[in-house]
């Protein structure tokens, strides 16, 4: 049975593009990440991928798919580290879209919470209905009163936001982090960031699709350890997003893509931030 129809150049299409990128990345760079859920979910969508198929051989799409699976791999590394000491923890996918990253690390005892807007969760429920220890929660992330009480963090909590916070205003991210610290003082939060240059260049087109015409005030970060130190005792560390977790040469990534990865990490200030709440 076909899933919901996704039209071209809509907000809903922003759910499909990263999904397609993970599928492509899994095919091109299997030693970095393999996400079988991406292809399975795409096959259930009522969406014409021919336009994306025509682009998949381009250098830009190869790099975009590499970027997407590296972010998932980075988060999985941090998640795996936390689950070693908290195997029954709650894993919270903030702004989940159609992402299935936690399923790739499922240890058989962790609990998974996927949170996004009601329209997104409606699509997710039809395409990827939660099973077993997984729950989908419809809520605005910024309204923490609507979803934090639903999280059972008694055995630890690992929260992550992949490609999410740059859509928020800077003060909204700060308020959200402080709220999470208050609710989950023993938890860990992981998210990705861009610097100001990356925000003005990489995010401009995506934000326009979302109906956001001005990037001013959106969350960006030049030095996370300094810029995200929003509360006493909040322990902040960061690593380069594209080159900080995976040896791209050993993974068989071609030289031109490795060079682009180093450049983007340096100029765009692409980072994965880890906060011990």
Tab-separated table of C-alpha atoms in Angstrom:
chain	number	residue	atom	x	y	z
A	1	UNK	CA	0.000	0.000	0.000
A	2	UNK	CA	1.403	3.408	-0.980
A	3	UNK	CA	2.140	5.904	1.729
A	4	UNK	CA	1.160	9.583	1.740
A	5	UNK	CA	1.732	11.519	-1.483
A	6	UNK	CA	4.646	13.935	-1.323
A	7	UNK	CA	4.546	16.830	-3.785
A	8	UNK	CA	7.585	18.482	-5.364
A	9	UNK	CA	8.879	21.723	-3.792
A	10	UNK	CA	6.906	21.376	-0.570
A	11	UNK	CA	7.855	21.276	3.088
A	12	UNK	CA	7.069	17.550	3.010
A	13	UNK	CA	9.705	17.071	0.308
A	14	UNK	CA	12.333	18.119	2.848
A	15	UNK	CA	11.569	14.798	4.561
A	16	UNK	CA	12.324	12.832	1.403
A	17	UNK	CA	15.614	14.422	0.331
A	18	UNK	CA	17.646	13.356	3.406
A	19	UNK	CA	16.006	9.921	3.219
A	20	UNK	CA	17.098	9.572	-0.405
A	21	UNK	CA	20.557	10.845	0.547
A	22	UNK	CA	20.935	8.148	3.222
A	23	UNK	CA	19.889	5.485	0.747
A	24	UNK	CA	22.416	6.772	-1.790
A	25	UNK	CA	25.121	7.146	0.839
A	26	UNK	CA	24.572	3.578	1.998
A	27	UNK	CA	25.123	2.403	-1.570
A	28	UNK	CA	28.178	4.564	-2.273
A	29	UNK	CA	29.918	4.332	1.109
A	30	UNK	CA	28.790	1.075	2.744
A	31	UNK	CA	31.832	0.934	5.031
A	32	UNK	CA	30.657	4.171	6.700
A	33	UNK	CA	26.975	3.368	7.170
A	34	UNK	CA	24.326	1.012	5.914
A	35	UNK	CA	20.737	2.099	6.459
A	36	UNK	CA	18.320	-0.505	5.039
A	37	UNK	CA	15.392	1.402	6.524
A	38	UNK	CA	15.934	4.323	4.128
A	39	UNK	CA	15.292	2.267	0.980
A	40	UNK	CA	12.370	0.430	2.600
A	41	UNK	CA	10.697	3.702	3.616
A	42	UNK	CA	11.243	5.307	0.205
A	43	UNK	CA	9.619	2.307	-1.455
A	44	UNK	CA	6.444	2.955	0.543
A	45	UNK	CA	6.225	6.664	-0.362
A	46	UNK	CA	4.037	8.023	-3.121
A	47	UNK	CA	6.800	10.232	-4.511
A	48	UNK	CA	8.383	10.484	-7.938
A	49	UNK	CA	12.134	10.116	-7.353
A	50	UNK	CA	13.067	10.469	-11.043
A	51	UNK	CA	14.319	14.023	-10.553
A	52	UNK	CA	16.562	12.857	-7.716
A	53	UNK	CA	17.643	9.785	-9.671
A	54	UNK	CA	18.953	12.008	-12.473
A	55	UNK	CA	21.163	13.883	-10.009
A	56	UNK	CA	22.534	10.960	-8.059
A	57	UNK	CA	25.672	10.626	-10.176
A	58	UNK	CA	26.708	14.253	-9.721
A	59	UNK	CA	29.571	15.193	-7.450
A	60	UNK	CA	27.270	17.467	-5.457
A	61	UNK	CA	24.851	14.637	-4.694
A	62	UNK	CA	27.651	12.246	-3.843
A	63	UNK	CA	28.991	14.786	-1.363
A	64	UNK	CA	25.517	15.486	0.013
A	65	UNK	CA	24.909	11.788	0.581
A	66	UNK	CA	28.307	11.464	2.258
A	67	UNK	CA	27.423	14.376	4.516
A	68	UNK	CA	24.116	12.764	5.485
A	69	UNK	CA	25.480	9.362	6.427
A	70	UNK	CA	28.454	10.868	8.249
A	71	UNK	CA	26.064	12.760	10.511
A	72	UNK	CA	24.206	9.545	11.290
A	73	UNK	CA	27.494	7.711	11.853
A	74	UNK	CA	28.720	10.480	14.185
A	75	UNK	CA	25.530	10.321	16.218
A	76	UNK	CA	25.642	6.531	16.323
A	77	UNK	CA	29.183	6.709	17.700
A	78	UNK	CA	28.062	9.003	20.512
A	79	UNK	CA	24.917	6.953	21.089
A	80	UNK	CA	26.862	3.699	21.274
A	81	UNK	CA	29.255	5.178	23.793
A	82	UNK	CA	26.363	6.246	26.033
A	83	UNK	CA	24.502	2.944	25.696
A	84	UNK	CA	27.544	1.003	26.894
A	85	UNK	CA	27.023	2.442	30.364
A	86	UNK	CA	23.235	2.948	30.065
A	87	UNK	CA	21.944	-0.005	27.992
A	88	UNK	CA	18.300	0.592	28.953
A	89	UNK	CA	18.390	4.330	28.337
A	90	UNK	CA	15.762	6.360	26.550
A	91	UNK	CA	17.028	7.452	23.132
A	92	UNK	CA	15.208	10.570	21.950
A	93	UNK	CA	15.248	11.540	18.263
A	94	UNK	CA	14.356	15.241	18.323
A	95	UNK	CA	12.873	16.441	15.042
A	96	UNK	CA	12.960	12.896	13.723
A	97	UNK	CA	11.383	13.355	10.306
A	98	UNK	CA	11.700	9.952	8.638
A	99	UNK	CA	15.052	9.207	10.241
A	100	UNK	CA	15.733	5.707	11.558
A	101	UNK	CA	19.163	6.218	13.141
A	102	UNK	CA	18.259	4.758	16.572
A	103	UNK	CA	17.104	1.511	14.955
A	104	UNK	CA	20.626	1.023	13.620
A	105	UNK	CA	21.929	0.935	17.204
A	106	UNK	CA	19.103	-0.998	18.818
A	107	UNK	CA	20.581	-3.186	21.557
A	108	UNK	CA	17.317	-4.918	22.414
A	109	UNK	CA	16.695	-3.014	25.651
A	110	UNK	CA	16.875	0.724	24.916
A	111	UNK	CA	13.663	2.696	24.474
A	112	UNK	CA	13.224	4.938	21.425
A	113	UNK	CA	11.197	8.150	21.268
A	114	UNK	CA	10.692	9.936	17.942
A	115	UNK	CA	9.436	13.518	18.227
A	116	UNK	CA	8.253	15.875	15.493
A	117	UNK	CA	5.363	18.078	14.385
A	118	UNK	CA	1.931	16.430	14.142
A	119	UNK	CA	1.920	16.391	10.310
A	120	UNK	CA	5.325	14.708	10.243
A	121	UNK	CA	4.367	12.129	12.861
A	122	UNK	CA	1.185	11.372	10.898
A	123	UNK	CA	3.330	10.561	7.857
A	124	UNK	CA	5.794	8.614	9.974
A	125	UNK	CA	3.051	6.557	11.626
A	126	UNK	CA	1.773	5.435	8.231
A	127	UNK	CA	5.230	4.662	6.808
A	128	UNK	CA	7.180	3.533	9.871
A	129	UNK	CA	4.699	2.517	12.572
A	130	UNK	CA	6.440	2.228	15.949
A	131	UNK	CA	7.059	-1.252	17.253
A	132	UNK	CA	7.976	-2.687	20.637
A	133	UNK	CA	10.068	-0.220	22.609
A	134	UNK	CA	9.519	2.649	20.151
A	135	UNK	CA	7.084	5.568	20.448
A	136	UNK	CA	6.244	8.428	18.082
A	137	UNK	CA	5.290	11.680	19.823
A	138	UNK	CA	3.620	14.585	18.031
A	139	UNK	CA	4.843	17.839	19.535
A	140	UNK	CA	6.702	21.061	18.895
A	141	UNK	CA	10.182	20.486	20.338
A	142	UNK	CA	10.195	23.987	21.770
A	143	UNK	CA	7.105	23.217	23.864
A	144	UNK	CA	8.921	20.910	26.259
A	145	UNK	CA	5.868	20.595	28.502
A	146	UNK	CA	4.173	18.658	25.688
A	147	UNK	CA	6.769	15.893	25.409
A	148	UNK	CA	9.309	15.813	28.241
A	149	UNK	CA	6.796	14.220	30.673
A	150	UNK	CA	6.416	11.334	28.195
A	151	UNK	CA	10.105	10.373	28.394
A	152	UNK	CA	11.068	7.706	30.914
A	153	UNK	CA	14.626	8.719	31.758
A	154	UNK	CA	14.963	6.661	34.933
A	155	UNK	CA	17.685	4.518	33.346
A	156	UNK	CA	19.413	7.296	31.450
A	157	UNK	CA	18.594	9.437	28.427
A	158	UNK	CA	20.440	10.193	25.211
A	159	UNK	CA	18.905	12.978	23.144
A	160	UNK	CA	19.955	14.009	19.662
A	161	UNK	CA	18.871	16.510	17.026
A	162	UNK	CA	20.185	15.972	13.480
A	163	UNK	CA	19.824	18.932	11.126
A	164	UNK	CA	17.220	20.542	13.383
A	165	UNK	CA	18.490	23.405	15.515
A	166	UNK	CA	19.480	25.644	12.578
A	167	UNK	CA	15.763	26.104	11.893
A	168	UNK	CA	15.297	27.635	15.352
A	169	UNK	CA	16.125	31.064	16.654
A	170	UNK	CA	19.291	31.159	18.746
A	171	UNK	CA	17.436	32.000	21.954
A	172	UNK	CA	15.005	29.125	21.332
A	173	UNK	CA	17.883	26.648	21.233
A	174	UNK	CA	19.341	28.101	24.415
A	175	UNK	CA	15.983	27.906	26.211
A	176	UNK	CA	15.458	24.337	24.977
A	177	UNK	CA	18.870	23.192	26.198
A	178	UNK	CA	18.363	24.782	29.597
A	179	UNK	CA	14.966	23.078	29.834
A	180	UNK	CA	16.509	19.722	28.947
A	181	UNK	CA	19.228	20.213	31.540
A	182	UNK	CA	16.608	20.889	34.171
A	183	UNK	CA	14.585	17.802	33.214
A	184	UNK	CA	17.443	15.383	32.496
A	185	UNK	CA	20.449	16.359	34.654
A	186	UNK	CA	22.208	13.028	34.006
A	187	UNK	CA	21.505	12.957	30.285
A	188	UNK	CA	23.532	13.637	27.147
A	189	UNK	CA	22.473	15.816	24.214
A	190	UNK	CA	24.129	15.642	20.776
A	191	UNK	CA	23.410	17.948	17.841
A	192	UNK	CA	25.075	19.370	14.748
A	193	UNK	CA	25.887	23.025	14.118
A	194	UNK	CA	26.976	25.392	11.375
A	195	UNK	CA	28.921	28.619	11.614
A	196	UNK	CA	27.601	31.918	10.301
A	197	UNK	CA	29.046	31.365	6.808
A	198	UNK	CA	27.504	27.915	6.598
A	199	UNK	CA	24.175	29.278	7.735
A	200	UNK	CA	24.128	31.975	5.030
A	201	UNK	CA	25.153	29.581	2.246
A	202	UNK	CA	24.185	25.974	2.921
A	203	UNK	CA	20.868	26.647	4.668
A	204	UNK	CA	19.485	29.518	2.590
A	205	UNK	CA	17.688	27.407	-0.031
A	206	UNK	CA	16.359	24.888	2.482
A	207	UNK	CA	14.990	27.606	4.728
A	208	UNK	CA	13.285	29.258	1.760
A	209	UNK	CA	11.491	25.984	1.010
A	210	UNK	CA	10.298	26.007	4.617
A	211	UNK	CA	8.886	29.506	4.087
A	212	UNK	CA	11.729	31.158	6.018
A	213	UNK	CA	13.199	34.019	3.981
A	214	UNK	CA	15.640	35.483	6.477
A	215	UNK	CA	18.414	33.543	8.233
A	216	UNK	CA	19.137	36.358	10.677
A	217	UNK	CA	18.756	35.218	14.266
A	218	UNK	CA	18.813	31.535	13.353
A	219	UNK	CA	21.035	29.358	15.494
A	220	UNK	CA	24.628	29.146	14.333
A	221	UNK	CA	27.790	28.534	16.257
A	222	UNK	CA	31.436	29.401	15.629
A	223	UNK	CA	32.985	27.796	18.734
A	224	UNK	CA	30.565	25.502	20.571
A	225	UNK	CA	32.640	25.218	23.742
A	226	UNK	CA	32.383	28.989	24.106
A	227	UNK	CA	29.112	29.872	22.362
A	228	UNK	CA	26.993	27.085	23.889
A	229	UNK	CA	28.183	27.377	27.496
A	230	UNK	CA	24.751	28.505	28.605
A	231	UNK	CA	24.761	27.295	32.205
A	232	UNK	CA	27.223	26.546	34.980
A	233	UNK	CA	28.146	22.872	34.986
A	234	UNK	CA	27.050	22.294	31.390
A	235	UNK	CA	29.921	20.321	29.853
A	236	UNK	CA	30.275	21.074	26.144
A	237	UNK	CA	32.624	19.413	23.664
A	238	UNK	CA	32.650	19.206	19.882
A	239	UNK	CA	34.284	17.448	16.961
A	240	UNK	CA	34.371	18.224	13.237
A	241	UNK	CA	31.210	16.876	11.612
A	242	UNK	CA	32.690	15.482	8.384
A	243	UNK	CA	36.220	14.566	9.441
A	244	UNK	CA	36.095	14.166	13.213
A	245	UNK	CA	34.738	10.624	13.541
A	246	UNK	CA	35.550	8.648	10.389
A	247	UNK	CA	38.860	8.188	8.576
A	248	UNK	CA	37.589	9.022	5.095
A	249	UNK	CA	40.685	7.682	3.339
A	250	UNK	CA	40.324	4.277	5.009
A	251	UNK	CA	36.614	4.335	4.168
A	252	UNK	CA	37.473	4.576	0.471
A	253	UNK	CA	36.143	8.103	-0.058
A	254	UNK	CA	37.641	9.632	-3.198
A	255	UNK	CA	40.190	12.459	-2.758
A	256	UNK	CA	38.012	15.264	-4.111
A	257	UNK	CA	35.279	14.442	-1.587
A	258	UNK	CA	37.815	14.215	1.251
A	259	UNK	CA	39.117	17.665	0.306
A	260	UNK	CA	35.576	19.051	0.231
A	261	UNK	CA	34.895	17.539	3.660
A	262	UNK	CA	37.946	19.233	5.181
A	263	UNK	CA	36.980	22.536	3.547
A	264	UNK	CA	33.397	22.423	4.758
A	265	UNK	CA	34.440	21.592	8.306
A	266	UNK	CA	36.928	24.467	8.267
A	267	UNK	CA	35.020	27.216	6.455
A	268	UNK	CA	31.414	26.346	7.314
A	269	UNK	CA	32.361	25.442	10.908
A	270	UNK	CA	30.428	22.179	10.710
A	271	UNK	CA	30.545	20.519	14.144
A	272	UNK	CA	28.893	17.784	16.172
A	273	UNK	CA	28.332	19.050	19.691
A	274	UNK	CA	28.066	16.826	22.759
A	275	UNK	CA	26.595	18.197	25.972
A	276	UNK	CA	26.641	16.431	29.290
A	277	UNK	CA	23.557	17.962	30.819
